[in-house]
């Protein structure tokens, strides 16, 4: 603004000395032709088009600022259960006492009150219909859930939560069941990883530092080390507070952090990160802590969404250059007094239209 005002003033003074009839033309034409509308519209139109393009492809972000923040990240932290694994298609079997039909319906009723992926897996794995009312339902993060159904106290969760003992399982994720005064056994859950996981991680490793934070035990470590490449990047038995503190530590080291989780279970970590993204089987799930929601079926192109923000920012830069060139050419003629304010007033919105059209077209074209 200061530079434009100086150019307009210098042009006016020059023509006042040499040809006063052109002084007003030069002064007003410079101010009109250099109006920063094109510059001001470039970012919102480019990022707005990017936001719409993401939405059409299954990635829904809160606002256009998320695009700019995504472009700056250098570190990505993943949750495991429900994020890297399918939350509703894991292999489940019950180990322990035989459960009656009523007991299974009670377990299903309790699990239905939790948004945790393991609860969803158990609920989907019980074949019986029907549901009982749950009284005094409680959910303790990283531990389990409990409630009273038909007068029976039911606890569902980790071995420590249900029995008070540490879980030494190394082959699978176990969810223990306590009904009234007895531990009935546990659900042994074998994770199924999302399609394209290995390729997504390989692509992201080229540009970002990757970490895994999981609330489960180390049963899946042997499967994840070949994917992530180093067990130093894998952290298990992490509570929601541990995850939040880990991200806080990364940010204190100057890292720009993206957290990819499964929603409310990772709320603290998602909010602590610079950008929080939720992988959702149901995109209408309420996730106030995150900046974006991506359909689980689109997980295999997560790396493309993240990296496209660089292309989006480059389009902004090119649009800026076009706008500056337009202004320089316009000012060149305006200071000579050969460009009338009326013509300048016509050309100015044309520059805005051309830059906006270019930005919108380039986003639609490159996002394919």
Short mmCIF file of C-alpha atoms in Angstrom, two decimals, residues 59-335:
data_model
loop_
_atom_site.label_atom_id
_atom_site.label_comp_id
_atom_site.label_asym_id
_atom_site.label_seq_id
_atom_site.Cartn_x
_atom_site.Cartn_y
_atom_site.Cartn_z
CA UNK A 59 -12.19 -35.46 3.09
CA UNK A 60 -14.14 -32.84 5.04
CA UNK A 61 -12.25 -30.02 6.75
CA UNK A 62 -13.46 -27.41 9.22
CA UNK A 63 -12.23 -24.34 7.34
CA UNK A 64 -9.70 -23.19 4.73
CA UNK A 65 -7.05 -22.48 7.38
CA UNK A 66 -6.64 -26.24 7.80
CA UNK A 67 -5.15 -26.38 4.28
CA UNK A 68 -2.47 -23.87 5.21
CA UNK A 69 -1.68 -25.68 8.48
CA UNK A 70 -1.50 -29.05 6.69
CA UNK A 71 1.00 -27.60 4.24
CA UNK A 72 3.34 -26.71 7.12
CA UNK A 73 3.38 -30.03 9.01
CA UNK A 74 6.58 -32.07 9.26
CA UNK A 75 5.49 -34.77 11.75
CA UNK A 76 2.53 -37.17 11.67
CA UNK A 77 1.31 -39.17 14.67
CA UNK A 78 -1.08 -42.09 14.16
CA UNK A 79 -3.42 -43.82 16.56
CA UNK A 80 -3.78 -47.56 15.86
CA UNK A 81 -7.13 -49.07 16.77
CA UNK A 82 -9.88 -47.71 14.54
CA UNK A 83 -7.38 -45.57 12.64
CA UNK A 84 -4.91 -47.94 11.03
CA UNK A 85 -7.22 -50.89 11.66
CA UNK A 86 -10.79 -51.53 10.60
CA UNK A 87 -13.06 -50.72 13.51
CA UNK A 88 -15.96 -52.91 12.45
CA UNK A 89 -14.45 -55.86 10.63
CA UNK A 90 -11.88 -57.28 13.05
CA UNK A 91 -11.78 -61.02 13.76
CA UNK A 92 -13.31 -61.70 17.18
CA UNK A 93 -13.66 -64.88 19.28
CA UNK A 94 -14.63 -65.35 22.89
CA UNK A 95 -12.33 -67.33 25.21
CA UNK A 96 -13.71 -68.54 28.54
CA UNK A 97 -17.04 -69.67 29.97
CA UNK A 98 -19.89 -70.13 27.53
CA UNK A 99 -22.03 -67.03 27.45
CA UNK A 100 -25.79 -67.35 27.43
CA UNK A 101 -27.91 -65.47 24.92
CA UNK A 102 -29.03 -63.02 27.62
CA UNK A 103 -25.44 -62.37 28.71
CA UNK A 104 -24.37 -61.66 25.13
CA UNK A 105 -27.26 -59.23 24.64
CA UNK A 106 -26.26 -57.47 27.88
CA UNK A 107 -22.67 -57.20 26.65
CA UNK A 108 -23.91 -55.90 23.31
CA UNK A 109 -26.13 -53.34 25.07
CA UNK A 110 -23.19 -52.07 27.13
CA UNK A 111 -20.84 -51.91 24.13
CA UNK A 112 -23.44 -49.96 22.15
CA UNK A 113 -23.00 -47.02 24.54
CA UNK A 114 -19.29 -46.63 23.72
CA UNK A 115 -17.72 -45.08 20.62
CA UNK A 116 -14.47 -47.03 21.05
CA UNK A 117 -13.60 -49.20 18.01
CA UNK A 118 -13.19 -52.34 20.15
CA UNK A 119 -16.65 -51.82 21.63
CA UNK A 120 -18.02 -51.43 18.09
CA UNK A 121 -16.27 -54.64 17.05
CA UNK A 122 -17.72 -56.63 19.96
CA UNK A 123 -21.18 -55.18 19.36
CA UNK A 124 -21.07 -56.07 15.65
CA UNK A 125 -19.79 -59.57 16.45
CA UNK A 126 -22.74 -60.55 18.66
CA UNK A 127 -25.45 -62.05 16.40
CA UNK A 128 -28.46 -61.59 18.67
CA UNK A 129 -30.97 -58.76 18.28
CA UNK A 130 -32.43 -56.76 21.11
CA UNK A 131 -31.03 -54.32 23.62
CA UNK A 132 -31.38 -53.67 27.34
CA UNK A 133 -31.32 -50.35 29.15
CA UNK A 134 -27.98 -49.50 30.76
CA UNK A 135 -27.89 -47.76 34.15
CA UNK A 136 -24.87 -45.90 35.61
CA UNK A 137 -22.85 -46.23 32.44
CA UNK A 138 -19.23 -45.14 32.82
CA UNK A 139 -16.35 -45.07 30.34
CA UNK A 140 -12.78 -44.75 31.60
CA UNK A 141 -10.34 -43.79 28.81
CA UNK A 142 -7.76 -46.49 27.98
CA UNK A 143 -9.35 -48.82 30.56
CA UNK A 144 -12.91 -49.86 29.74
CA UNK A 145 -16.63 -49.39 30.28
CA UNK A 146 -19.08 -50.45 32.96
CA UNK A 147 -22.78 -50.30 33.70
CA UNK A 148 -25.71 -52.04 35.36
CA UNK A 149 -28.10 -54.07 33.20
CA UNK A 150 -31.08 -55.92 34.66
CA UNK A 151 -29.52 -55.54 38.10
CA UNK A 152 -26.19 -57.05 36.97
CA UNK A 153 -22.91 -55.11 37.13
CA UNK A 154 -21.00 -55.56 33.85
CA UNK A 155 -17.44 -54.44 33.20
CA UNK A 156 -15.88 -54.61 29.76
CA UNK A 157 -12.27 -53.60 29.08
CA UNK A 158 -8.61 -54.28 29.73
CA UNK A 159 -7.42 -57.08 32.00
CA UNK A 160 -6.21 -54.54 34.56
CA UNK A 161 -9.60 -52.81 34.55
CA UNK A 162 -11.56 -56.03 34.95
CA UNK A 163 -9.27 -58.23 37.09
CA UNK A 164 -6.71 -55.81 38.53
CA UNK A 165 -3.85 -57.75 36.90
CA UNK A 166 -1.54 -56.76 34.04
CA UNK A 167 -2.22 -58.30 30.63
CA UNK A 168 0.72 -60.38 29.38
CA UNK A 169 -0.88 -61.28 26.04
CA UNK A 170 1.44 -60.81 23.07
CA UNK A 171 -0.54 -62.36 20.25
CA UNK A 172 -3.81 -60.44 20.25
CA UNK A 173 -5.81 -57.60 21.78
CA UNK A 174 -8.01 -58.91 24.59
CA UNK A 175 -11.17 -57.33 26.02
CA UNK A 176 -12.20 -58.92 29.32
CA UNK A 177 -15.76 -59.46 30.51
CA UNK A 178 -17.00 -59.28 34.10
CA UNK A 179 -20.65 -60.02 34.88
CA UNK A 180 -21.96 -59.58 38.44
CA UNK A 181 -19.33 -61.37 40.58
CA UNK A 182 -17.46 -63.36 37.96
CA UNK A 183 -14.89 -62.85 35.22
CA UNK A 184 -16.44 -64.72 32.30
CA UNK A 185 -13.44 -64.61 30.00
CA UNK A 186 -12.30 -62.33 27.22
CA UNK A 187 -12.81 -61.43 23.60
CA UNK A 188 -9.66 -62.07 21.59
CA UNK A 189 -9.53 -59.54 18.78
CA UNK A 190 -7.19 -59.79 15.82
CA UNK A 191 -6.79 -56.54 13.95
CA UNK A 192 -7.32 -56.15 10.23
CA UNK A 193 -5.36 -53.25 8.81
CA UNK A 194 -6.84 -50.83 6.35
CA UNK A 195 -6.30 -51.38 2.65
CA UNK A 196 -3.29 -49.53 1.30
CA UNK A 197 -1.76 -48.93 4.76
CA UNK A 198 1.76 -49.99 3.82
CA UNK A 199 1.80 -47.83 0.68
CA UNK A 200 0.39 -44.79 2.51
CA UNK A 201 3.07 -45.06 5.21
CA UNK A 202 5.81 -45.57 2.61
CA UNK A 203 4.72 -42.46 0.73
CA UNK A 204 4.49 -40.34 3.89
CA UNK A 205 7.89 -41.48 5.20
CA UNK A 206 9.52 -39.70 2.28
CA UNK A 207 8.52 -36.27 3.60
CA UNK A 208 7.44 -36.62 7.23
CA UNK A 209 8.57 -38.03 10.56
CA UNK A 210 6.04 -40.70 11.58
CA UNK A 211 5.01 -42.03 14.99
CA UNK A 212 2.43 -44.51 16.27
CA UNK A 213 0.69 -44.11 19.65
CA UNK A 214 -1.55 -46.98 20.72
CA UNK A 215 -3.52 -47.63 23.89
CA UNK A 216 -3.27 -51.39 23.26
CA UNK A 217 -0.47 -53.75 24.28
CA UNK A 218 2.43 -54.69 22.01
CA UNK A 219 0.64 -57.65 20.41
CA UNK A 220 0.70 -55.95 16.99
CA UNK A 221 4.26 -54.64 17.19
CA UNK A 222 5.63 -57.43 15.02
CA UNK A 223 3.21 -56.45 12.25
CA UNK A 224 3.83 -52.71 12.51
CA UNK A 225 7.64 -52.59 12.62
CA UNK A 226 7.98 -53.69 8.96
CA UNK A 227 5.51 -50.96 7.97
CA UNK A 228 6.91 -48.06 10.01
CA UNK A 229 10.52 -49.23 9.68
CA UNK A 230 11.64 -48.76 13.30
CA UNK A 231 10.31 -49.82 16.69
CA UNK A 232 11.62 -46.55 18.13
CA UNK A 233 8.66 -44.84 16.46
CA UNK A 234 6.07 -47.16 18.02
CA UNK A 235 4.60 -46.52 21.47
CA UNK A 236 2.10 -48.88 23.13
CA UNK A 237 0.03 -48.86 26.33
CA UNK A 238 -0.48 -45.12 25.87
CA UNK A 239 -3.30 -43.46 27.77
CA UNK A 240 -5.11 -40.43 26.26
CA UNK A 241 -3.03 -38.23 28.57
CA UNK A 242 0.18 -39.90 27.38
CA UNK A 243 -0.77 -39.21 23.78
CA UNK A 244 -1.56 -35.59 24.51
CA UNK A 245 1.73 -35.10 26.40
CA UNK A 246 3.70 -36.79 23.60
CA UNK A 247 2.34 -34.37 21.01
CA UNK A 248 2.93 -31.44 23.35
CA UNK A 249 6.58 -32.53 23.66
CA UNK A 250 6.95 -32.71 19.87
CA UNK A 251 5.55 -29.20 19.52
CA UNK A 252 7.93 -27.90 22.18
CA UNK A 253 10.74 -29.27 20.00
CA UNK A 254 9.50 -27.06 17.18
CA UNK A 255 7.64 -29.76 15.25
CA UNK A 256 4.48 -29.05 13.26
CA UNK A 257 2.30 -32.02 14.17
CA UNK A 258 -0.62 -33.74 12.45
CA UNK A 259 -2.54 -36.21 14.63
CA UNK A 260 -4.59 -38.88 12.87
CA UNK A 261 -7.02 -40.60 15.24
CA UNK A 262 -10.45 -42.14 15.56
CA UNK A 263 -12.39 -39.27 17.12
CA UNK A 264 -13.49 -38.77 20.71
CA UNK A 265 -11.09 -41.39 22.09
CA UNK A 266 -8.16 -39.25 20.94
CA UNK A 267 -9.78 -35.89 21.67
CA UNK A 268 -6.93 -34.56 23.81
CA UNK A 269 -4.22 -35.46 21.30
CA UNK A 270 -6.27 -34.15 18.37
CA UNK A 271 -6.75 -30.81 20.09
CA UNK A 272 -3.10 -30.57 21.17
CA UNK A 273 -1.81 -31.09 17.62
CA UNK A 274 -1.51 -28.38 14.98
CA UNK A 275 -3.97 -30.33 12.81
CA UNK A 276 -6.22 -33.19 13.93
CA UNK A 277 -7.84 -35.57 11.44
CA UNK A 278 -10.36 -38.30 12.27
CA UNK A 279 -10.71 -41.50 10.25
CA UNK A 280 -14.44 -42.26 10.39
CA UNK A 281 -16.60 -45.14 9.21
CA UNK A 282 -19.52 -42.82 9.86
CA UNK A 283 -18.66 -39.32 8.60
CA UNK A 284 -21.60 -37.91 10.55
CA UNK A 285 -19.98 -38.89 13.85
CA UNK A 286 -19.64 -35.90 16.16
CA UNK A 287 -15.93 -35.09 16.55
CA UNK A 288 -15.56 -31.59 17.96
CA UNK A 289 -11.85 -32.03 18.65
CA UNK A 290 -10.73 -32.56 15.06
CA UNK A 291 -10.04 -30.19 12.16
CA UNK A 292 -11.07 -32.68 9.51
CA UNK A 293 -12.86 -35.99 8.93
CA UNK A 294 -11.85 -38.43 6.22
CA UNK A 295 -14.03 -41.32 5.11
CA UNK A 296 -12.42 -44.61 6.13
CA UNK A 297 -12.74 -45.88 2.54
CA UNK A 298 -10.47 -43.00 1.45
CA UNK A 299 -7.68 -43.82 3.90
CA UNK A 300 -5.55 -45.26 1.11
CA UNK A 301 -5.20 -41.79 -0.45
CA UNK A 302 -4.53 -39.94 2.83
CA UNK A 303 -1.00 -39.09 1.68
CA UNK A 304 -2.36 -37.49 -1.50
CA UNK A 305 -4.73 -35.25 0.45
CA UNK A 306 -1.89 -34.06 2.67
CA UNK A 307 0.58 -33.51 -0.14
CA UNK A 308 -1.97 -31.76 -2.35
CA UNK A 309 -1.90 -28.82 0.06
CA UNK A 310 1.58 -28.03 -1.36
CA UNK A 311 0.10 -27.84 -4.87
CA UNK A 312 -2.70 -25.62 -3.56
CA UNK A 313 -0.18 -23.21 -2.02
CA UNK A 314 1.83 -23.17 -5.26
CA UNK A 315 -1.33 -22.15 -7.13
CA UNK A 316 -1.68 -19.25 -4.68
CA UNK A 317 1.92 -18.19 -5.37
CA UNK A 318 1.46 -18.38 -9.16
CA UNK A 319 -1.76 -16.35 -8.86
CA UNK A 320 0.14 -13.74 -6.84
CA UNK A 321 2.77 -13.55 -9.57
CA UNK A 322 0.12 -13.13 -12.27
CA UNK A 323 -1.53 -10.38 -10.23
CA UNK A 324 1.78 -8.59 -9.67
CA UNK A 325 2.67 -8.76 -13.37
CA UNK A 326 -0.75 -7.37 -14.23
CA UNK A 327 -0.25 -4.52 -11.76
CA UNK A 328 3.27 -3.74 -12.98
CA UNK A 329 2.13 -3.53 -16.60
CA UNK A 330 -0.90 -1.44 -15.62
CA UNK A 331 1.18 0.94 -13.48
CA UNK A 332 3.70 1.30 -16.31
CA UNK A 333 1.00 2.82 -18.52
CA UNK A 334 -0.79 4.63 -15.68
CA UNK A 335 2.25 6.68 -14.59
#
